[in-house]
Coordinates of C-alpha atoms in Angstrom, one line a residue:
M168 CA 19.4 -32.8 -1.5
L169 CA 19.0 -29.5 -3.3
N170 CA 20.1 -26.5 -1.4
P171 CA 18.2 -23.3 -2.4
D172 CA 20.7 -21.2 -0.4
L173 CA 23.5 -22.3 -2.8
D174 CA 21.4 -21.3 -5.8
R175 CA 21.2 -17.8 -4.3
L176 CA 24.9 -17.9 -3.8
K177 CA 25.6 -18.6 -7.4
Q178 CA 23.2 -15.8 -8.4
Y179 CA 25.0 -13.3 -6.1
E180 CA 28.4 -14.4 -7.5
N181 CA 27.1 -13.7 -11.0
S182 CA 25.9 -10.2 -9.9
V183 CA 29.3 -9.5 -8.4
S184 CA 30.9 -10.3 -11.7
Q185 CA 28.6 -8.1 -13.6
Q186 CA 29.1 -5.2 -11.3
Q187 CA 32.8 -5.5 -11.5
K188 CA 32.7 -5.3 -15.3
H189 CA 30.5 -2.1 -15.0
I190 CA 33.0 -0.6 -12.5
D191 CA 36.0 -1.4 -14.8
V192 CA 34.3 0.3 -17.8
L193 CA 33.4 3.4 -15.7
K194 CA 36.9 3.7 -14.3
K195 CA 38.4 3.5 -17.8
N196 CA 36.0 6.3 -19.1
I197 CA 36.8 8.5 -16.1
D198 CA 40.5 8.1 -16.6
Q199 CA 40.1 9.1 -20.3
L200 CA 38.1 12.2 -19.3
S201 CA 40.9 13.1 -16.8
I202 CA 43.4 13.0 -19.6
F203 CA 41.1 15.0 -21.8
R204 CA 40.9 17.7 -19.0
L205 CA 44.6 17.9 -18.9
A206 CA 44.8 18.3 -22.7
L207 CA 42.2 21.2 -22.4
L208 CA 44.4 22.8 -19.8
L209 CA 47.4 22.7 -22.1
V210 CA 45.3 24.1 -25.0
E211 CA 44.0 26.9 -22.7
I212 CA 47.6 27.8 -21.8
G213 CA 48.5 27.9 -25.5
F214 CA 45.6 30.2 -26.3
F215 CA 46.5 32.4 -23.4
V216 CA 50.1 32.7 -24.8
G217 CA 48.5 33.6 -28.1
L218 CA 46.4 36.3 -26.5
V219 CA 49.4 37.8 -24.7
S220 CA 51.5 37.7 -27.9
S221 CA 48.8 39.1 -30.2
T222 CA 48.7 42.7 -31.5
G223 CA 45.6 44.5 -32.8
N224 CA 42.0 44.6 -31.6
A225 CA 40.8 42.0 -34.0
A226 CA 43.5 39.5 -32.9
N227 CA 42.7 40.1 -29.2
V228 CA 39.0 39.5 -29.8
L229 CA 39.7 36.3 -31.7
W230 CA 42.1 34.9 -29.1
S231 CA 39.6 35.9 -26.3
V232 CA 36.9 34.0 -28.0
M233 CA 39.2 31.0 -28.5
L234 CA 40.3 31.3 -24.9
A235 CA 36.6 30.8 -23.8
L236 CA 36.1 27.6 -25.9
P237 CA 38.3 25.3 -23.8
I238 CA 36.7 26.6 -20.6
A239 CA 33.2 25.9 -22.0
V240 CA 34.3 22.4 -23.0
F241 CA 36.1 21.9 -19.7
V242 CA 32.8 22.7 -17.8
L243 CA 31.0 20.1 -19.9
V244 CA 33.7 17.5 -19.3
V245 CA 33.7 18.1 -15.6
K246 CA 29.9 17.7 -15.6
K247 CA 30.2 14.4 -17.5
Q248 CA 33.0 13.2 -15.2
N249 CA 31.0 14.0 -12.1
K250 CA 28.1 12.0 -13.5
L251 CA 30.3 9.0 -14.2
E252 CA 31.9 9.2 -10.8
K253 CA 28.4 9.2 -9.2
Q254 CA 27.6 6.1 -11.3
L255 CA 30.9 4.5 -10.2
K256 CA 30.1 5.1 -6.6
F257 CA 26.7 3.6 -7.0
H258 CA 28.0 0.5 -8.7
Q259 CA 30.7 0.1 -6.1
S260 CA 28.0 0.2 -3.5
L261 CA 25.9 -2.3 -5.4
L262 CA 29.0 -4.5 -5.6
W263 CA 29.3 -4.3 -1.9
V264 CA 25.7 -5.3 -1.4
F265 CA 26.0 -8.4 -3.6
N266 CA 29.3 -9.3 -2.0
N267 CA 27.8 -9.0 1.4
E268 CA 24.9 -11.3 0.5
A269 CA 27.3 -13.9 -0.9
N270 CA 29.5 -13.6 2.3
L271 CA 26.5 -14.3 4.5
I272 CA 25.5 -17.4 2.6
N273 CA 29.1 -18.5 3.0
G274 CA 28.9 -18.1 6.8
K275 CA 30.9 -14.8 7.0
P276 CA 29.8 -11.8 9.2
N277 CA 27.2 -9.4 7.9
G278 CA 28.6 -6.0 6.9
Y279 CA 25.7 -4.2 8.4
D280 CA 25.2 -3.4 12.1
D281 CA 24.9 -6.4 14.3
G282 CA 22.7 -4.7 17.0
T283 CA 25.2 -5.0 19.8
H284 CA 23.9 -1.8 21.3
F285 CA 20.5 -3.4 21.7
E286 CA 21.8 -6.2 23.9
D287 CA 20.0 -6.4 27.3
E288 CA 20.5 -9.3 29.7
N289 CA 17.4 -8.3 31.6
H290 CA 15.2 -8.7 28.5
A291 CA 12.6 -11.5 28.7
Y292 CA 14.4 -13.6 26.0
A293 CA 16.8 -11.5 23.8
S294 CA 20.0 -12.5 25.5
D295 CA 19.2 -16.3 25.8
L296 CA 18.0 -16.6 22.2
D297 CA 20.9 -14.6 20.6
I298 CA 18.6 -11.9 19.3
F299 CA 21.2 -9.1 19.3
G300 CA 25.0 -8.8 19.0
R301 CA 27.6 -10.8 17.2
S302 CA 26.4 -14.0 15.5
S303 CA 22.8 -13.1 16.4
L304 CA 19.5 -13.1 14.6
Y305 CA 19.7 -9.3 14.2
A306 CA 23.2 -9.7 12.6
L307 CA 21.7 -12.2 10.2
I308 CA 18.7 -10.1 9.2
N309 CA 19.8 -6.5 9.3
R310 CA 20.1 -4.6 6.0
G311 CA 19.5 -1.1 7.5
A312 CA 21.6 2.0 7.1
T313 CA 19.3 4.5 8.9
K314 CA 18.6 5.0 12.6
I315 CA 14.9 4.3 12.1
G316 CA 15.7 1.2 10.1
L317 CA 17.9 -0.1 12.9
D318 CA 15.5 0.8 15.7
E319 CA 12.5 -0.6 13.9
L320 CA 14.2 -4.0 13.4
A321 CA 15.2 -4.2 17.0
K322 CA 11.6 -3.2 18.1
H323 CA 10.0 -6.0 16.1
L324 CA 12.5 -8.6 17.3
A325 CA 12.1 -7.6 21.0
A326 CA 8.4 -6.7 21.5
P327 CA 5.1 -8.6 21.7
T328 CA 2.7 -8.5 18.7
S329 CA -0.8 -9.3 17.6
I330 CA -2.1 -11.7 15.0
D331 CA -3.4 -8.9 12.8
L332 CA -0.2 -6.9 12.8
A333 CA 1.9 -10.1 12.2
A334 CA -0.3 -11.0 9.3
E335 CA -0.1 -7.5 7.8
R336 CA 3.7 -7.6 8.0
Q337 CA 3.8 -11.0 6.4
M338 CA 2.0 -9.6 3.3
A339 CA 4.3 -6.6 3.2
I340 CA 7.5 -8.7 3.5
A341 CA 6.3 -11.1 0.9
E342 CA 5.5 -8.2 -1.5
L343 CA 9.0 -6.8 -1.1
R344 CA 10.6 -10.2 -1.4
D345 CA 8.9 -10.5 -4.8
R346 CA 10.7 -7.3 -5.8
A347 CA 14.0 -8.3 -4.1
E348 CA 16.2 -7.3 -7.1
A349 CA 15.0 -3.8 -7.0
T350 CA 15.6 -3.6 -3.2
F351 CA 19.3 -4.2 -3.9
L352 CA 19.4 -0.9 -5.8
F353 CA 17.5 0.8 -3.0
R354 CA 20.1 -0.4 -0.5
A355 CA 23.0 0.7 -2.8
N356 CA 21.7 4.2 -2.8
L357 CA 21.9 4.2 1.0
R358 CA 25.2 2.5 1.3
G359 CA 27.6 4.5 3.5
A360 CA 25.0 7.0 4.7
E361 CA 26.0 8.9 7.7
L362 CA 23.4 8.2 10.4
N363 CA 24.1 11.3 12.4
R364 CA 24.1 13.6 9.4
I365 CA 20.6 12.5 8.1
E366 CA 19.2 12.8 11.7
E367 CA 20.6 16.3 11.9
I368 CA 19.0 17.2 8.6
K369 CA 15.6 15.8 9.7
G370 CA 15.8 17.7 13.0
K371 CA 16.7 20.9 11.1
L372 CA 13.8 20.5 8.7
S373 CA 11.3 19.7 11.4
N374 CA 12.3 22.1 14.1
Q375 CA 14.7 24.9 13.0
L376 CA 14.7 25.8 9.3
L377 CA 11.4 27.6 9.1
A378 CA 12.5 30.1 11.8
Q379 CA 16.0 30.4 10.4
V380 CA 14.8 31.5 6.9
K381 CA 12.3 34.1 8.3
F382 CA 14.7 36.9 7.5
T383 CA 14.3 36.1 3.7
D384 CA 10.7 37.4 3.9
N385 CA 12.0 40.9 3.7
T386 CA 10.4 42.3 0.5
F387 CA 13.3 44.7 -0.3
L388 CA 15.9 42.0 0.2
R389 CA 14.0 39.6 -2.1
I390 CA 13.6 42.1 -4.9
Y391 CA 17.3 43.2 -4.7
V392 CA 18.6 39.6 -4.6
Q393 CA 16.6 38.9 -7.8
F394 CA 17.7 42.1 -9.5
V395 CA 21.4 42.3 -8.6
P396 CA 22.8 39.7 -11.1
Y397 CA 21.3 41.7 -14.0
L398 CA 22.6 45.0 -12.5
M399 CA 26.2 43.6 -12.1
V400 CA 26.3 42.1 -15.6
L401 CA 25.0 45.4 -17.0
L402 CA 27.6 47.4 -15.1
F403 CA 30.4 45.0 -16.1
L404 CA 29.5 45.3 -19.8
A405 CA 29.2 49.1 -19.6
G406 CA 32.6 49.2 -18.0
L407 CA 34.1 47.1 -20.8
I408 CA 32.5 49.3 -23.5
F409 CA 32.8 52.8 -22.0
G410 CA 35.3 52.3 -19.2
G411 CA 36.1 55.3 -16.9
S412 CA 33.9 56.0 -13.9
L413 CA 31.6 53.0 -14.7
W414 CA 34.3 50.7 -13.3
S415 CA 34.1 52.7 -10.1
I416 CA 30.4 52.3 -9.9
F417 CA 30.8 48.6 -10.6
G418 CA 33.3 48.4 -7.7
L419 CA 31.0 50.3 -5.4
A420 CA 28.1 47.9 -6.2
A421 CA 30.4 44.9 -5.5
F422 CA 31.4 46.5 -2.2
A423 CA 27.7 47.1 -1.3
N424 CA 27.0 43.4 -2.1
A425 CA 29.8 42.3 0.1
M426 CA 28.6 44.5 3.0
L427 CA 25.0 43.2 2.6
T428 CA 26.3 39.6 2.7
Y429 CA 28.3 40.4 5.8
F430 CA 25.3 42.1 7.5
Y431 CA 23.3 38.9 7.1
S432 CA 26.2 36.5 7.6
K433 CA 24.9 35.3 11.0
Q434 CA 21.5 34.3 9.6
I435 CA 23.1 32.8 6.5
N436 CA 25.4 30.6 8.5
A437 CA 22.5 29.5 10.7
V438 CA 20.5 28.4 7.6
Y439 CA 23.5 26.6 6.1
F440 CA 24.6 24.9 9.2
G441 CA 23.8 21.2 9.1
F442 CA 23.4 21.1 5.3
S443 CA 27.1 21.5 4.4
G444 CA 28.3 18.8 2.0
S445 CA 25.0 16.8 2.3
S446 CA 23.9 17.3 -1.3
T447 CA 25.1 13.8 -2.4
L448 CA 23.5 12.2 0.6
L449 CA 20.2 13.9 -0.1
S450 CA 20.3 13.0 -3.7
N451 CA 20.9 9.3 -2.9
Y452 CA 18.0 9.4 -0.4
A453 CA 15.8 11.0 -3.1
D454 CA 16.6 8.1 -5.4
A455 CA 15.8 5.6 -2.7
I456 CA 12.5 7.4 -1.9
A457 CA 11.6 7.7 -5.6
W458 CA 11.7 3.8 -5.8
T459 CA 9.1 3.6 -3.0
E460 CA 6.9 6.1 -4.9
Q461 CA 7.1 4.3 -8.2
H462 CA 5.1 1.2 -7.2
D463 CA 1.4 0.5 -6.7
W464 CA 1.8 -1.2 -3.3
Q465 CA -0.9 -3.7 -2.4
S466 CA -0.2 -4.5 1.2
K467 CA -2.0 -2.5 3.9
Y468 CA 1.2 -2.2 6.0
I469 CA 3.2 -0.5 3.3
K470 CA 0.4 1.8 2.2
Q471 CA 0.2 3.2 5.7
L472 CA 3.8 4.3 5.4
F473 CA 2.7 7.0 2.9
Q474 CA 1.3 10.0 4.7
S475 CA 1.2 12.1 1.5
K476 CA 0.4 11.5 -2.2
D477 CA 3.0 14.1 -3.2
K478 CA 6.3 13.0 -4.7
V479 CA 8.6 13.6 -1.7
S480 CA 11.6 12.5 -3.9
H481 CA 11.1 15.6 -6.1
Q482 CA 11.2 17.9 -3.1
I483 CA 14.4 16.2 -1.8
K484 CA 16.0 16.6 -5.3
A485 CA 15.1 20.3 -5.2
L486 CA 16.7 20.6 -1.8
S487 CA 19.8 18.8 -3.0
K488 CA 20.2 21.2 -5.9
I489 CA 19.9 24.2 -3.5
I490 CA 22.5 22.7 -1.2
I491 CA 24.8 22.0 -4.2
A492 CA 24.6 25.7 -5.1
F493 CA 25.1 26.7 -1.4
D494 CA 28.2 24.5 -1.2
A495 CA 30.0 26.9 -3.6
R496 CA 30.8 29.0 -0.4
L497 CA 33.2 26.2 0.6
N498 CA 35.7 27.5 -2.1
F499 CA 37.0 30.8 -0.7
L500 CA 37.8 32.4 -4.0
L501 CA 34.5 31.3 -5.5
Y502 CA 32.7 32.5 -2.4
A503 CA 34.1 36.0 -2.8
V504 CA 33.3 36.3 -6.5
L505 CA 29.8 34.9 -6.3
N506 CA 28.8 37.0 -3.3
F507 CA 30.3 40.2 -4.4
F508 CA 28.7 40.0 -7.8
F509 CA 25.6 37.9 -7.4
L510 CA 24.8 37.8 -3.6
W511 CA 25.0 34.0 -3.9
D512 CA 24.5 33.1 -0.3
L513 CA 21.5 35.3 0.0
R514 CA 20.0 33.9 -3.2
C515 CA 20.4 30.4 -1.8
S516 CA 18.9 31.4 1.5
V517 CA 15.9 32.8 -0.3
K518 CA 15.4 29.7 -2.4
L519 CA 15.7 27.5 0.7
G520 CA 13.1 29.7 2.4
D521 CA 10.7 29.3 -0.5
W522 CA 11.3 25.5 -0.5
C523 CA 10.9 25.2 3.3
K524 CA 7.5 26.8 3.3
T525 CA 6.0 24.1 1.0
A526 CA 8.1 21.0 1.6
S527 CA 10.1 20.7 4.9
N528 CA 7.6 18.7 6.9
E529 CA 6.7 16.2 4.1
V530 CA 10.4 15.7 3.4
A531 CA 11.2 14.9 7.1
Q532 CA 8.4 12.3 7.0
G533 CA 9.7 11.0 3.7
L534 CA 13.2 10.5 5.1
D535 CA 11.6 8.5 8.0
R536 CA 9.8 6.3 5.4
I537 CA 13.2 5.1 4.2
G538 CA 13.9 3.5 7.6
Y539 CA 10.5 1.7 7.7
F540 CA 11.2 0.3 4.2
E541 CA 14.7 -0.7 5.3
E542 CA 13.3 -2.8 8.2
L543 CA 10.8 -4.6 5.9
I544 CA 13.5 -5.1 3.3
S545 CA 15.7 -6.7 5.9
F546 CA 13.1 -9.4 6.4
A547 CA 12.3 -9.6 2.7
T548 CA 15.9 -10.3 2.0
L549 CA 15.9 -13.1 4.6
S550 CA 12.9 -14.6 2.8
Y551 CA 14.6 -14.2 -0.6
N552 CA 17.8 -15.8 0.5
H553 CA 16.0 -18.8 2.1
P554 CA 13.2 -19.6 -0.3
N555 CA 12.4 -22.9 1.5
W556 CA 11.5 -21.0 4.7
I557 CA 7.8 -20.5 5.2
F558 CA 5.5 -17.9 6.6
P559 CA 3.8 -19.4 9.7
K560 CA 0.0 -19.5 10.2
F561 CA -1.5 -17.9 13.3
S562 CA -4.4 -19.1 15.4
N563 CA -6.5 -17.4 18.1
D564 CA -6.7 -20.8 19.9
F565 CA -3.8 -22.2 22.0
Q566 CA -1.5 -23.9 19.5
F567 CA 2.1 -24.6 18.6
S568 CA 3.1 -27.1 16.0
A569 CA 6.1 -27.2 13.6
E570 CA 7.5 -29.6 11.0
A571 CA 11.2 -29.7 10.2
L572 CA 11.9 -26.8 12.5
G573 CA 15.5 -25.7 12.3
H574 CA 17.7 -23.1 13.9
P575 CA 18.1 -20.1 11.5
L576 CA 21.6 -19.3 12.7
I577 CA 22.9 -22.8 11.8
A578 CA 23.8 -23.4 8.1
Q579 CA 21.5 -25.8 6.2
Q580 CA 24.2 -28.3 5.6
K581 CA 24.9 -28.6 9.3
R582 CA 21.4 -28.1 10.7
V583 CA 19.3 -30.9 12.0
D584 CA 15.5 -30.2 11.9
N585 CA 12.9 -31.4 14.3
S586 CA 9.2 -31.6 14.4
F587 CA 7.3 -30.8 17.6
F588 CA 3.8 -29.9 18.7
L589 CA 2.0 -28.9 21.9
K590 CA -1.2 -30.6 23.1
T591 CA -4.4 -28.6 23.0
E592 CA -3.9 -27.8 26.7
P593 CA -0.7 -26.4 28.2
T594 CA 1.9 -28.8 29.5
V595 CA 5.3 -28.8 31.0
D596 CA 7.5 -30.7 28.6
I597 CA 10.7 -32.1 30.4
I598 CA 13.6 -32.7 28.0
T599 CA 16.4 -34.8 29.3
G600 CA 19.5 -36.0 27.6
S601 CA 23.3 -36.1 27.4
N602 CA 25.7 -33.3 27.3
M603 CA 26.0 -31.8 23.8
A604 CA 23.0 -33.9 22.5
G605 CA 21.0 -30.9 21.5
K606 CA 18.7 -29.9 24.3
S607 CA 19.7 -26.2 24.6
T608 CA 19.8 -25.8 20.8
F609 CA 16.3 -27.2 20.5
L610 CA 14.9 -24.8 23.1
R611 CA 16.6 -21.9 21.2
T612 CA 15.3 -23.2 17.9
V613 CA 11.7 -23.1 19.2
G614 CA 12.2 -19.6 20.8
I615 CA 14.0 -17.9 17.9
N616 CA 11.5 -19.1 15.3
M617 CA 8.7 -17.7 17.5
V618 CA 10.5 -14.4 17.5
L619 CA 10.7 -14.5 13.7
A620 CA 7.1 -15.5 13.4
Y621 CA 5.9 -12.6 15.6
A622 CA 7.9 -10.1 13.5
G623 CA 6.0 -11.2 10.5
A624 CA 9.0 -12.9 9.0
P625 CA 9.4 -16.4 7.5
V626 CA 10.6 -19.2 9.8
C627 CA 13.1 -21.9 9.4
A628 CA 10.5 -24.7 9.0
A629 CA 8.5 -26.7 6.6
Q630 CA 5.3 -25.9 8.4
M631 CA 4.4 -23.9 11.5
H632 CA 1.1 -23.1 13.3
L633 CA 1.1 -21.0 16.5
S634 CA -0.8 -18.7 18.7
I635 CA 0.6 -15.5 20.2
F636 CA 2.7 -16.2 23.2
R637 CA 4.7 -14.0 25.6
L638 CA 8.2 -15.6 25.5
L639 CA 10.1 -15.9 28.8
T640 CA 13.5 -17.7 29.0
Y641 CA 16.0 -18.9 31.6
M642 CA 19.2 -20.1 30.0
R643 CA 22.4 -18.1 30.3
I644 CA 22.4 -17.0 33.9
K645 CA 25.7 -15.7 35.2
D646 CA 27.0 -13.7 38.1
N647 CA 27.7 -10.0 38.2
L648 CA 30.8 -8.9 40.1
I649 CA 30.0 -5.2 39.7
E650 CA 26.6 -5.6 41.2
S651 CA 27.9 -8.2 43.8
T652 CA 25.4 -10.8 42.4
S653 CA 26.3 -14.5 42.6
T654 CA 25.1 -17.0 40.1
F655 CA 22.5 -18.4 42.5
K656 CA 21.2 -14.9 43.3
A657 CA 21.0 -14.1 39.5
E658 CA 19.1 -17.3 39.0
L659 CA 16.6 -16.4 41.8
N660 CA 16.2 -12.9 40.2
R661 CA 15.4 -14.5 36.9
L662 CA 12.9 -17.0 38.4
K663 CA 11.2 -14.2 40.2
M664 CA 10.9 -12.2 37.0
I665 CA 9.4 -15.2 35.2
L666 CA 6.9 -16.0 37.9
A667 CA 5.8 -12.4 38.0
E668 CA 5.3 -12.3 34.2
V669 CA 3.5 -15.7 34.2
E670 CA 1.1 -14.5 36.8
Q671 CA 0.3 -11.4 34.8
Q672 CA 0.5 -12.8 31.3
P673 CA -2.1 -15.5 30.5
N674 CA -0.3 -16.3 27.2
A675 CA 3.2 -16.8 28.7
F676 CA 5.5 -19.5 27.2
V677 CA 8.5 -20.5 29.2
L678 CA 11.8 -22.0 28.0
I679 CA 14.2 -23.2 30.8
D680 CA 17.6 -24.7 30.4
E681 CA 19.1 -26.4 33.5
M682 CA 17.6 -24.6 36.4
L683 CA 19.5 -23.7 39.6
R684 CA 23.0 -24.6 38.5
G685 CA 24.4 -22.5 41.3
T686 CA 23.3 -24.7 44.2
N687 CA 23.6 -28.3 45.5
S688 CA 21.8 -31.2 43.8
K689 CA 19.1 -31.6 46.5
D690 CA 18.1 -28.0 46.5
K691 CA 18.3 -28.0 42.7
F692 CA 15.8 -30.9 42.5
D693 CA 13.5 -29.5 45.1
G694 CA 13.5 -26.0 43.6
S695 CA 13.0 -27.4 40.1
K696 CA 10.1 -29.6 41.2
A697 CA 8.4 -26.8 43.0
F698 CA 8.8 -24.4 40.0
I699 CA 7.4 -27.0 37.6
E700 CA 4.4 -27.6 39.8
K701 CA 3.9 -23.9 40.0
L702 CA 3.8 -23.7 36.2
I703 CA 1.4 -26.6 36.1
A704 CA -0.9 -24.9 38.5
L705 CA -0.7 -21.7 36.4
K706 CA -1.3 -23.7 33.2
T707 CA 1.8 -22.2 31.5
P708 CA 3.3 -24.1 28.5
T709 CA 7.0 -24.8 29.3
L710 CA 9.9 -26.5 27.7
F711 CA 12.2 -27.6 30.6
A712 CA 15.6 -29.0 29.7
T713 CA 17.5 -30.8 32.4
H714 CA 20.1 -33.5 33.3
D715 CA 18.0 -34.5 36.3
L716 CA 16.2 -37.7 35.5
Q717 CA 14.2 -37.6 38.7
L718 CA 12.2 -34.7 37.3
S719 CA 11.0 -37.0 34.5
E720 CA 9.1 -38.9 37.1
L721 CA 6.7 -36.0 37.5
E722 CA 4.9 -37.3 34.4
Q723 CA 3.6 -40.1 36.6
V724 CA 2.3 -37.7 39.2
H725 CA 0.8 -35.2 36.6
P726 CA 0.1 -37.4 33.5
Q727 CA -2.1 -34.8 31.9
S728 CA 0.2 -31.9 32.5
V729 CA 3.8 -33.3 32.1
R730 CA 5.3 -34.9 29.0
N731 CA 8.8 -36.4 28.7
F732 CA 11.2 -36.0 25.7
H733 CA 14.8 -36.6 25.3
F734 CA 18.0 -36.3 23.1
D735 CA 20.3 -39.3 23.3
I736 CA 23.6 -40.6 22.0
Q737 CA 24.7 -43.7 20.1
L738 CA 27.9 -45.5 20.8
V739 CA 29.6 -46.8 17.7
A740 CA 33.0 -48.6 18.3
N741 CA 33.3 -46.7 21.6
E742 CA 32.7 -43.4 19.8
M743 CA 29.8 -41.1 20.6
E744 CA 27.5 -40.1 17.8
F745 CA 24.6 -37.6 18.1
D746 CA 21.6 -37.5 15.8
Y747 CA 20.2 -34.3 17.5
L748 CA 16.7 -35.6 17.0
I749 CA 14.1 -35.2 19.8
K750 CA 12.4 -38.4 20.9
Q751 CA 9.5 -39.2 23.3
G752 CA 10.1 -40.4 26.8
P753 CA 13.0 -39.8 29.3
C754 CA 16.6 -40.3 28.4
T755 CA 18.3 -43.6 29.2
K756 CA 21.8 -42.9 27.8
F757 CA 24.2 -40.3 29.2
N758 CA 27.7 -39.4 28.2
A759 CA 29.3 -37.7 31.2
A760 CA 31.0 -40.9 32.4
I761 CA 32.4 -41.5 28.9
L762 CA 33.7 -38.0 28.6
L763 CA 35.4 -38.1 32.0
K764 CA 37.0 -41.4 31.1
Q765 CA 38.4 -39.9 27.9
I766 CA 40.3 -37.3 29.9
G767 CA 41.6 -39.9 32.4
L768 CA 39.1 -39.6 35.2
G769 CA 37.3 -42.9 34.9

């Protein structure tokens, strides 16, 4: 049987190999430029010795000119090296992206956040269906590096939806899946992004910056800031040519500039705070946003993410350049020279003020857009990695049917798929069977694929039709010592929650795995029977997994409202074999006695 997942694995392994070659070439080129920079330094030292040793004005001028040449070349080399190092970092990030995809197909953990902080045992289904945390659906899907991307993914895995919204999201996810290779570049640009830093920048742009740059509206200050570089260059050249008192005037002007910078230092620091060292981050975000702006998106859901037709990426690039210039203040010696002679910090503040008045709100919205794209790309990558998964079809009428339905967290080579459908009217389907035969996994398979479907994602099935249900589960009930809650009390609390939801939600769908484990067998049967009959009366579709065969007899009492299914075992040469296939009718083969005998208790 062909395995499309393994075809993707081979594709990712080839991409990893290609990226490694790019990285090796870039490292070699960067090393060569480093050697060349060292050579330029040695040449500069030689020229300086020549200048010191020279006699005569003509020789001094010649050596001075020659002294400037290595500096000019050095600046160009540094610029080239910085460009190569940026490319190197990008390709290293892209290598990580491809490696991570290959690791996931090989069953290794996802390098992105697993959503542990979204875990909630009181949620209607999240804990029982492994939606968040280690080895969860969130851990399988997530490809987000921004707070909004992480939060949006959690929201769509944990909240109810509508048919229209799910259908719109399906189109958006399919459109991004068809451009999957470009989304890897998008993700590489965001690799290693600092979540807190970008949130700080967004907050500053939305709420603080406009007030902080207000001082740059001073007309005299703006004129002087623009004029001062020309004044200082003119005074410097005059001092070189004429000397004397002109050097004193030059010094006084530098001192005045220093005092002016000091006078506005509090305002300057407030403007700069939060931007320090963020130029690379902003530049990467600009590249990511530019990709979203370059396409003529067709799906309605994606189009709604664009609140402006302006190219926000250009505005972010402009901001990044201002921050690069502003970061010069991080070098103490450079800070003194630039501010004494050119009022550098004030110039950057003025530029930031001009930028802020035209772009800050749109940029904040553009930064948010990245997170919304990340969430969609997470699902698009899931669809791309599993091309045999399908987008389900929705119905306004009561419906659930699935062919070859499998659990998305189980590898294809180990997974056993089942087909299952509901009747046109709600029923309570009682599923009996042996330990380890597959009852719990089947319930989770149905539930987790519903969660995927409602998020607009593809499902692990050959075919699936369903209406919108409100999922409610009862599976992993445990005590809580901190809250002094016994297992039985915790079970009662869960049952109370389910009953309350069922009575309020006409579209509830209940999954129950072995109810009332914390009490005696008689109370367990009586309670289970009463609960099932309550669900029948409320016309609530339910999958009810149990070891209690007596409950299967309810089909005789309620032939239109109860159905029996089971998972069984086969004994081959006194060895148990499981096929994990659901079958109609109650179970007739159990394995508890066999298991007890194997450990010497039978």
